[in-house]
Amino acid sequence: MPFVAKDKTTGNRIDITKLEKPRLMLRADACICQLCEKPMIIKAGLHRRAHFAHHKGECVSEYERDPDTNPESPQHLAAKDWLRVMLPKQYVEYRDATLEFEVPIIEVRRVVDLLAVFRTGHRVAHEVQLSPITPEVLQQRTDDYEQAGIDVVWWLGKSAKSEPNQDWCLQTFGLVFLIDHEQIYKTIHDQSHG
Ligand SMILES: [Zn+2]
C-alpha cells in the first residue's frame, strides 16, 4: 500500500498524497509500481488516505522490504503521513527540506519511508518501524544507509518499541523516537474535521 507509483508513460513519480482527486487525475492504466513495474490500483480515498495497491497485494521486486511495507499496514501508512506533516512543524531545519515518500536507494536495494533532502544535498532517511526487529538488523540497515551517504532516524512503534531496540537507539544516537498511534489518530481526526 504505497503512496507512490510510477507513471507508465513518462516514468515520473506519482505521489498520491499530493493529488486532491487522484481518481479524476490519473488514468486507471497509467500507474505502475516503481519497484516491480506491475500495475497498481487506487484504494480508499473516501475517509482514508488514498494509496496505491498491487492487483494481487504483493510487490515482486527484489528490493529488501520488511513486513511493515509488504504489504504495508494502514498504521505504517498513517505514521509516514503524520511524519511528513510533523517534521517541518516541529523541526525548523526541515522547513527547507524536500520530503518524499518511498524513495528507492538503488545502491543498497532499500526503499526509504520518508526521505528528507536538504538544499545542501544532505539526505536523512526517516524509517517507521512497527513490526518486530532486532538491534542487529537496525544496525545493519543503518550501516547500509550510511554506506549510501544517508543519515537515518528510526521511529519505533508497536512491536518494534522493545526495550533492546530503545536501548540500541539510545546508545547509537543518544535518543529514542517513538511512534504514538493515539497521537497520530487524533491528528488525522482533527485534520479531517478541521
Ligand atoms: Zn511492486
mmCIF file of C-alpha atoms and ligand atoms in Angstrom:
data_model
loop_
_atom_site.group_PDB
_atom_site.id
_atom_site.type_symbol
_atom_site.label_atom_id
_atom_site.label_comp_id
_atom_site.label_asym_id
_atom_site.label_seq_id
_atom_site.Cartn_x
_atom_site.Cartn_y
_atom_site.Cartn_z
ATOM 1 C CA MET A 1 0.000 0.000 0.000
ATOM 2 C CA PRO A 2 2.394 2.692 -1.109
ATOM 3 C CA PHE A 3 1.761 6.401 -1.553
ATOM 4 C CA VAL A 4 4.000 6.476 -4.624
ATOM 5 C CA ALA A 5 3.577 4.882 -8.049
ATOM 6 C CA LYS A 6 5.289 5.470 -11.377
ATOM 7 C CA ASP A 7 3.694 6.926 -14.478
ATOM 8 C CA LYS A 8 3.855 4.155 -17.072
ATOM 9 C CA THR A 9 4.424 6.560 -19.954
ATOM 10 C CA THR A 10 6.647 9.290 -18.530
ATOM 11 C CA GLY A 11 8.370 7.330 -15.752
ATOM 12 C CA ASN A 12 7.675 10.188 -13.330
ATOM 13 C CA ARG A 13 6.963 9.601 -9.666
ATOM 14 C CA ILE A 14 3.306 9.992 -8.690
ATOM 15 C CA ASP A 15 2.788 10.903 -5.018
ATOM 16 C CA ILE A 16 -0.911 10.287 -4.444
ATOM 17 C CA THR A 17 -0.983 12.405 -1.269
ATOM 18 C CA LYS A 18 -0.298 15.483 -3.405
ATOM 19 C CA LEU A 19 -3.368 14.903 -5.601
ATOM 20 C CA GLU A 20 -6.684 16.133 -4.342
ATOM 21 C CA LYS A 21 -8.807 13.904 -6.597
ATOM 22 C CA PRO A 22 -6.490 11.108 -7.762
ATOM 23 C CA ARG A 23 -9.261 9.105 -9.462
ATOM 24 C CA LEU A 24 -10.050 12.065 -11.680
ATOM 25 C CA MET A 25 -6.440 12.989 -12.335
ATOM 26 C CA LEU A 26 -4.803 9.616 -13.023
ATOM 27 C CA ARG A 27 -5.713 7.249 -15.836
ATOM 28 C CA ALA A 28 -6.550 3.794 -14.481
ATOM 29 C CA ASP A 29 -3.910 2.099 -16.619
ATOM 30 C CA ALA A 30 -1.173 4.686 -16.050
ATOM 31 C CA CYS A 31 0.021 3.727 -12.572
ATOM 32 C CA ILE A 32 2.657 1.053 -12.104
ATOM 33 C CA CYS A 33 4.786 0.028 -9.117
ATOM 34 C CA GLN A 34 8.062 1.963 -9.058
ATOM 35 C CA LEU A 35 9.898 -1.185 -7.939
ATOM 36 C CA CYS A 36 8.399 -4.151 -9.822
ATOM 37 C CA GLU A 37 6.526 -2.183 -12.543
ATOM 38 C CA LYS A 38 3.333 -4.230 -12.125
ATOM 39 C CA PRO A 39 0.033 -2.338 -12.488
ATOM 40 C CA MET A 40 -1.401 -0.638 -9.430
ATOM 41 C CA ILE A 41 -4.891 0.402 -8.418
ATOM 42 C CA ILE A 42 -6.037 3.307 -6.255
ATOM 43 C CA LYS A 43 -7.561 2.274 -2.943
ATOM 44 C CA ALA A 44 -9.674 4.015 -0.302
ATOM 45 C CA GLY A 45 -9.998 7.766 -0.652
ATOM 46 C CA LEU A 46 -13.414 8.358 0.868
ATOM 47 C CA HIS A 47 -12.442 8.545 4.515
ATOM 48 C CA ARG A 48 -8.986 7.053 4.483
ATOM 49 C CA ARG A 49 -5.940 8.452 2.732
ATOM 50 C CA ALA A 50 -5.869 7.309 -0.874
ATOM 51 C CA HIS A 51 -2.984 4.987 -1.649
ATOM 52 C CA PHE A 52 -1.839 2.570 -4.318
ATOM 53 C CA ALA A 53 -2.054 -1.224 -4.164
ATOM 54 C CA HIS A 54 -0.810 -4.068 -6.337
ATOM 55 C CA HIS A 55 -3.508 -6.065 -8.073
ATOM 56 C CA LYS A 56 -2.584 -9.132 -6.065
ATOM 57 C CA GLY A 57 -1.341 -7.486 -2.913
ATOM 58 C CA GLU A 58 2.353 -8.292 -3.098
ATOM 59 C CA CYS A 59 5.260 -6.465 -4.626
ATOM 60 C CA VAL A 60 7.533 -8.797 -6.554
ATOM 61 C CA SER A 61 10.582 -6.540 -6.646
ATOM 62 C CA GLU A 62 13.971 -7.705 -5.399
ATOM 63 C CA TYR A 63 14.193 -4.769 -3.038
ATOM 64 C CA GLU A 64 14.533 -5.794 0.572
ATOM 65 C CA ARG A 65 11.353 -4.972 2.393
ATOM 66 C CA ASP A 66 10.212 -5.643 5.911
ATOM 67 C CA PRO A 67 6.732 -6.885 6.879
ATOM 68 C CA ASP A 68 5.645 -3.289 7.556
ATOM 69 C CA THR A 69 5.846 -2.422 3.908
ATOM 70 C CA ASN A 70 4.962 -5.623 2.045
ATOM 71 C CA PRO A 71 2.048 -5.234 2.056
ATOM 72 C CA GLU A 72 2.120 -2.026 4.029
ATOM 73 C CA SER A 73 -0.172 -1.781 7.055
ATOM 74 C CA PRO A 74 -2.582 1.158 7.436
ATOM 75 C CA GLN A 75 -0.751 2.107 10.655
ATOM 76 C CA HIS A 76 2.545 2.299 8.791
ATOM 77 C CA LEU A 77 0.962 4.493 6.123
ATOM 78 C CA ALA A 78 -0.619 6.772 8.741
ATOM 79 C CA ALA A 79 2.680 7.111 10.597
ATOM 80 C CA LYS A 80 4.526 8.164 7.437
ATOM 81 C CA ASP A 81 1.821 10.664 6.616
ATOM 82 C CA TRP A 82 2.000 12.080 10.152
ATOM 83 C CA LEU A 83 5.801 12.356 9.956
ATOM 84 C CA ARG A 84 5.706 14.433 6.801
ATOM 85 C CA VAL A 85 3.339 16.914 8.401
ATOM 86 C CA MET A 86 5.012 16.907 11.810
ATOM 87 C CA LEU A 87 8.705 17.208 10.867
ATOM 88 C CA PRO A 88 8.592 20.719 9.329
ATOM 89 C CA LYS A 89 6.275 21.877 12.125
ATOM 90 C CA GLN A 90 8.494 20.655 14.950
ATOM 91 C CA TYR A 91 11.982 20.960 13.491
ATOM 92 C CA VAL A 92 12.930 24.274 11.901
ATOM 93 C CA GLU A 93 15.672 22.812 9.685
ATOM 94 C CA TYR A 94 13.068 20.618 7.940
ATOM 95 C CA ARG A 95 11.110 23.616 6.651
ATOM 96 C CA ASP A 96 13.669 23.964 3.884
ATOM 97 C CA ALA A 97 13.925 20.274 3.076
ATOM 98 C CA THR A 98 12.102 18.287 0.394
ATOM 99 C CA LEU A 99 10.231 15.367 1.933
ATOM 100 C CA GLU A 100 9.495 12.428 -0.376
ATOM 101 C CA PHE A 101 7.735 9.168 0.428
ATOM 102 C CA GLU A 102 9.112 5.787 -0.605
ATOM 103 C CA VAL A 103 12.354 6.648 -2.311
ATOM 104 C CA PRO A 104 14.281 3.632 -3.655
ATOM 105 C CA ILE A 105 18.013 3.699 -2.906
ATOM 106 C CA ILE A 106 19.497 1.560 -5.633
ATOM 107 C CA GLU A 107 22.971 1.035 -4.081
ATOM 108 C CA VAL A 108 21.547 -0.735 -1.038
ATOM 109 C CA ARG A 109 18.280 -2.070 -2.537
ATOM 110 C CA ARG A 110 16.152 -0.396 0.088
ATOM 111 C CA VAL A 111 13.168 1.922 -0.004
ATOM 112 C CA VAL A 112 13.247 4.875 2.383
ATOM 113 C CA ASP A 113 9.875 5.506 4.063
ATOM 114 C CA LEU A 114 10.321 9.280 4.075
ATOM 115 C CA LEU A 115 13.466 10.856 2.641
ATOM 116 C CA ALA A 116 14.421 14.404 3.582
ATOM 117 C CA VAL A 117 16.686 16.122 1.068
ATOM 118 C CA PHE A 118 18.187 19.426 2.182
ATOM 119 C CA ARG A 119 19.130 22.141 -0.287
ATOM 120 C CA THR A 120 22.781 21.494 0.575
ATOM 121 C CA GLY A 121 22.405 17.894 -0.625
ATOM 122 C CA HIS A 122 22.315 16.211 2.788
ATOM 123 C CA ARG A 123 19.891 13.301 2.949
ATOM 124 C CA VAL A 124 18.153 11.869 6.017
ATOM 125 C CA ALA A 125 16.045 8.706 5.888
ATOM 126 C CA HIS A 126 13.135 8.603 8.326
ATOM 127 C CA GLU A 127 12.192 4.987 8.853
ATOM 128 C CA VAL A 128 8.958 3.912 10.529
ATOM 129 C CA GLN A 129 9.433 0.523 12.190
ATOM 130 C CA LEU A 130 6.379 -1.189 13.668
ATOM 131 C CA SER A 131 6.952 -4.906 13.084
ATOM 132 C CA PRO A 132 9.364 -6.846 15.313
ATOM 133 C CA ILE A 133 13.043 -6.210 14.607
ATOM 134 C CA THR A 134 16.315 -6.778 16.457
ATOM 135 C CA PRO A 135 19.037 -4.226 17.270
ATOM 136 C CA GLU A 136 21.331 -6.203 14.952
ATOM 137 C CA VAL A 137 19.019 -5.658 11.982
ATOM 138 C CA LEU A 138 18.546 -1.985 12.896
ATOM 139 C CA GLN A 139 22.340 -1.651 12.931
ATOM 140 C CA GLN A 140 22.666 -3.423 9.573
ATOM 141 C CA ARG A 141 20.088 -1.164 7.894
ATOM 142 C CA THR A 142 21.667 1.916 9.456
ATOM 143 C CA ASP A 143 25.063 0.827 8.099
ATOM 144 C CA ASP A 144 23.522 0.238 4.649
ATOM 145 C CA TYR A 145 22.122 3.754 4.518
ATOM 146 C CA GLU A 146 25.333 5.297 5.810
ATOM 147 C CA GLN A 147 27.208 3.457 3.089
ATOM 148 C CA ALA A 148 24.928 5.208 0.591
ATOM 149 C CA GLY A 149 25.691 8.556 2.284
ATOM 150 C CA ILE A 150 22.365 8.799 4.075
ATOM 151 C CA ASP A 151 21.768 9.514 7.770
ATOM 152 C CA VAL A 152 18.903 7.603 9.441
ATOM 153 C CA VAL A 153 16.271 8.403 12.051
ATOM 154 C CA TRP A 154 14.336 5.390 13.361
ATOM 155 C CA TRP A 155 10.756 5.866 14.541
ATOM 156 C CA LEU A 156 9.832 2.870 16.653
ATOM 157 C CA GLY A 157 6.238 1.818 17.297
ATOM 158 C CA LYS A 158 4.150 -1.216 18.229
ATOM 159 C CA SER A 159 6.267 -4.423 18.382
ATOM 160 C CA ALA A 160 9.452 -2.576 17.378
ATOM 161 C CA LYS A 161 9.250 -0.428 20.530
ATOM 162 C CA SER A 162 11.025 -3.164 22.535
ATOM 163 C CA GLU A 163 13.485 -2.405 25.314
ATOM 164 C CA PRO A 164 16.544 -3.760 23.424
ATOM 165 C CA ASN A 165 15.655 -1.587 20.406
ATOM 166 C CA GLN A 166 15.160 1.505 22.552
ATOM 167 C CA ASP A 167 18.499 0.795 24.272
ATOM 168 C CA TRP A 168 20.184 0.459 20.892
ATOM 169 C CA CYS A 169 18.777 3.825 19.727
ATOM 170 C CA LEU A 170 19.917 5.448 22.954
ATOM 171 C CA GLN A 171 23.431 4.050 22.597
ATOM 172 C CA THR A 172 23.705 4.776 18.878
ATOM 173 C CA PHE A 173 22.001 8.169 18.574
ATOM 174 C CA GLY A 174 21.713 9.387 22.161
ATOM 175 C CA LEU A 175 17.912 9.463 21.967
ATOM 176 C CA VAL A 176 14.850 7.424 21.019
ATOM 177 C CA PHE A 177 11.968 8.447 18.754
ATOM 178 C CA LEU A 178 8.689 6.666 19.362
ATOM 179 C CA ILE A 179 5.551 6.499 17.252
ATOM 180 C CA ASP A 180 2.480 7.230 19.324
ATOM 181 C CA HIS A 181 -0.508 5.923 17.371
ATOM 182 C CA GLU A 182 -3.073 7.529 19.640
ATOM 183 C CA GLN A 183 -1.479 10.877 18.857
ATOM 184 C CA ILE A 184 -1.448 10.097 15.119
ATOM 185 C CA TYR A 185 -5.111 9.111 15.001
ATOM 186 C CA LYS A 186 -6.015 12.204 16.969
ATOM 187 C CA THR A 187 -4.097 14.383 14.485
ATOM 188 C CA ILE A 188 -5.756 12.712 11.485
ATOM 189 C CA HIS A 189 -9.196 13.018 13.109
ATOM 190 C CA ASP A 190 -8.636 16.719 13.847
ATOM 191 C CA GLN A 191 -7.463 17.341 10.265
ATOM 192 C CA SER A 192 -10.493 15.678 8.704
ATOM 193 C CA HIS A 193 -12.810 17.754 10.871
ATOM 194 C CA GLY A 194 -10.819 20.980 10.687
HETATM 195 ZN ZN ZN B 1 5.735 -3.762 -6.921
#
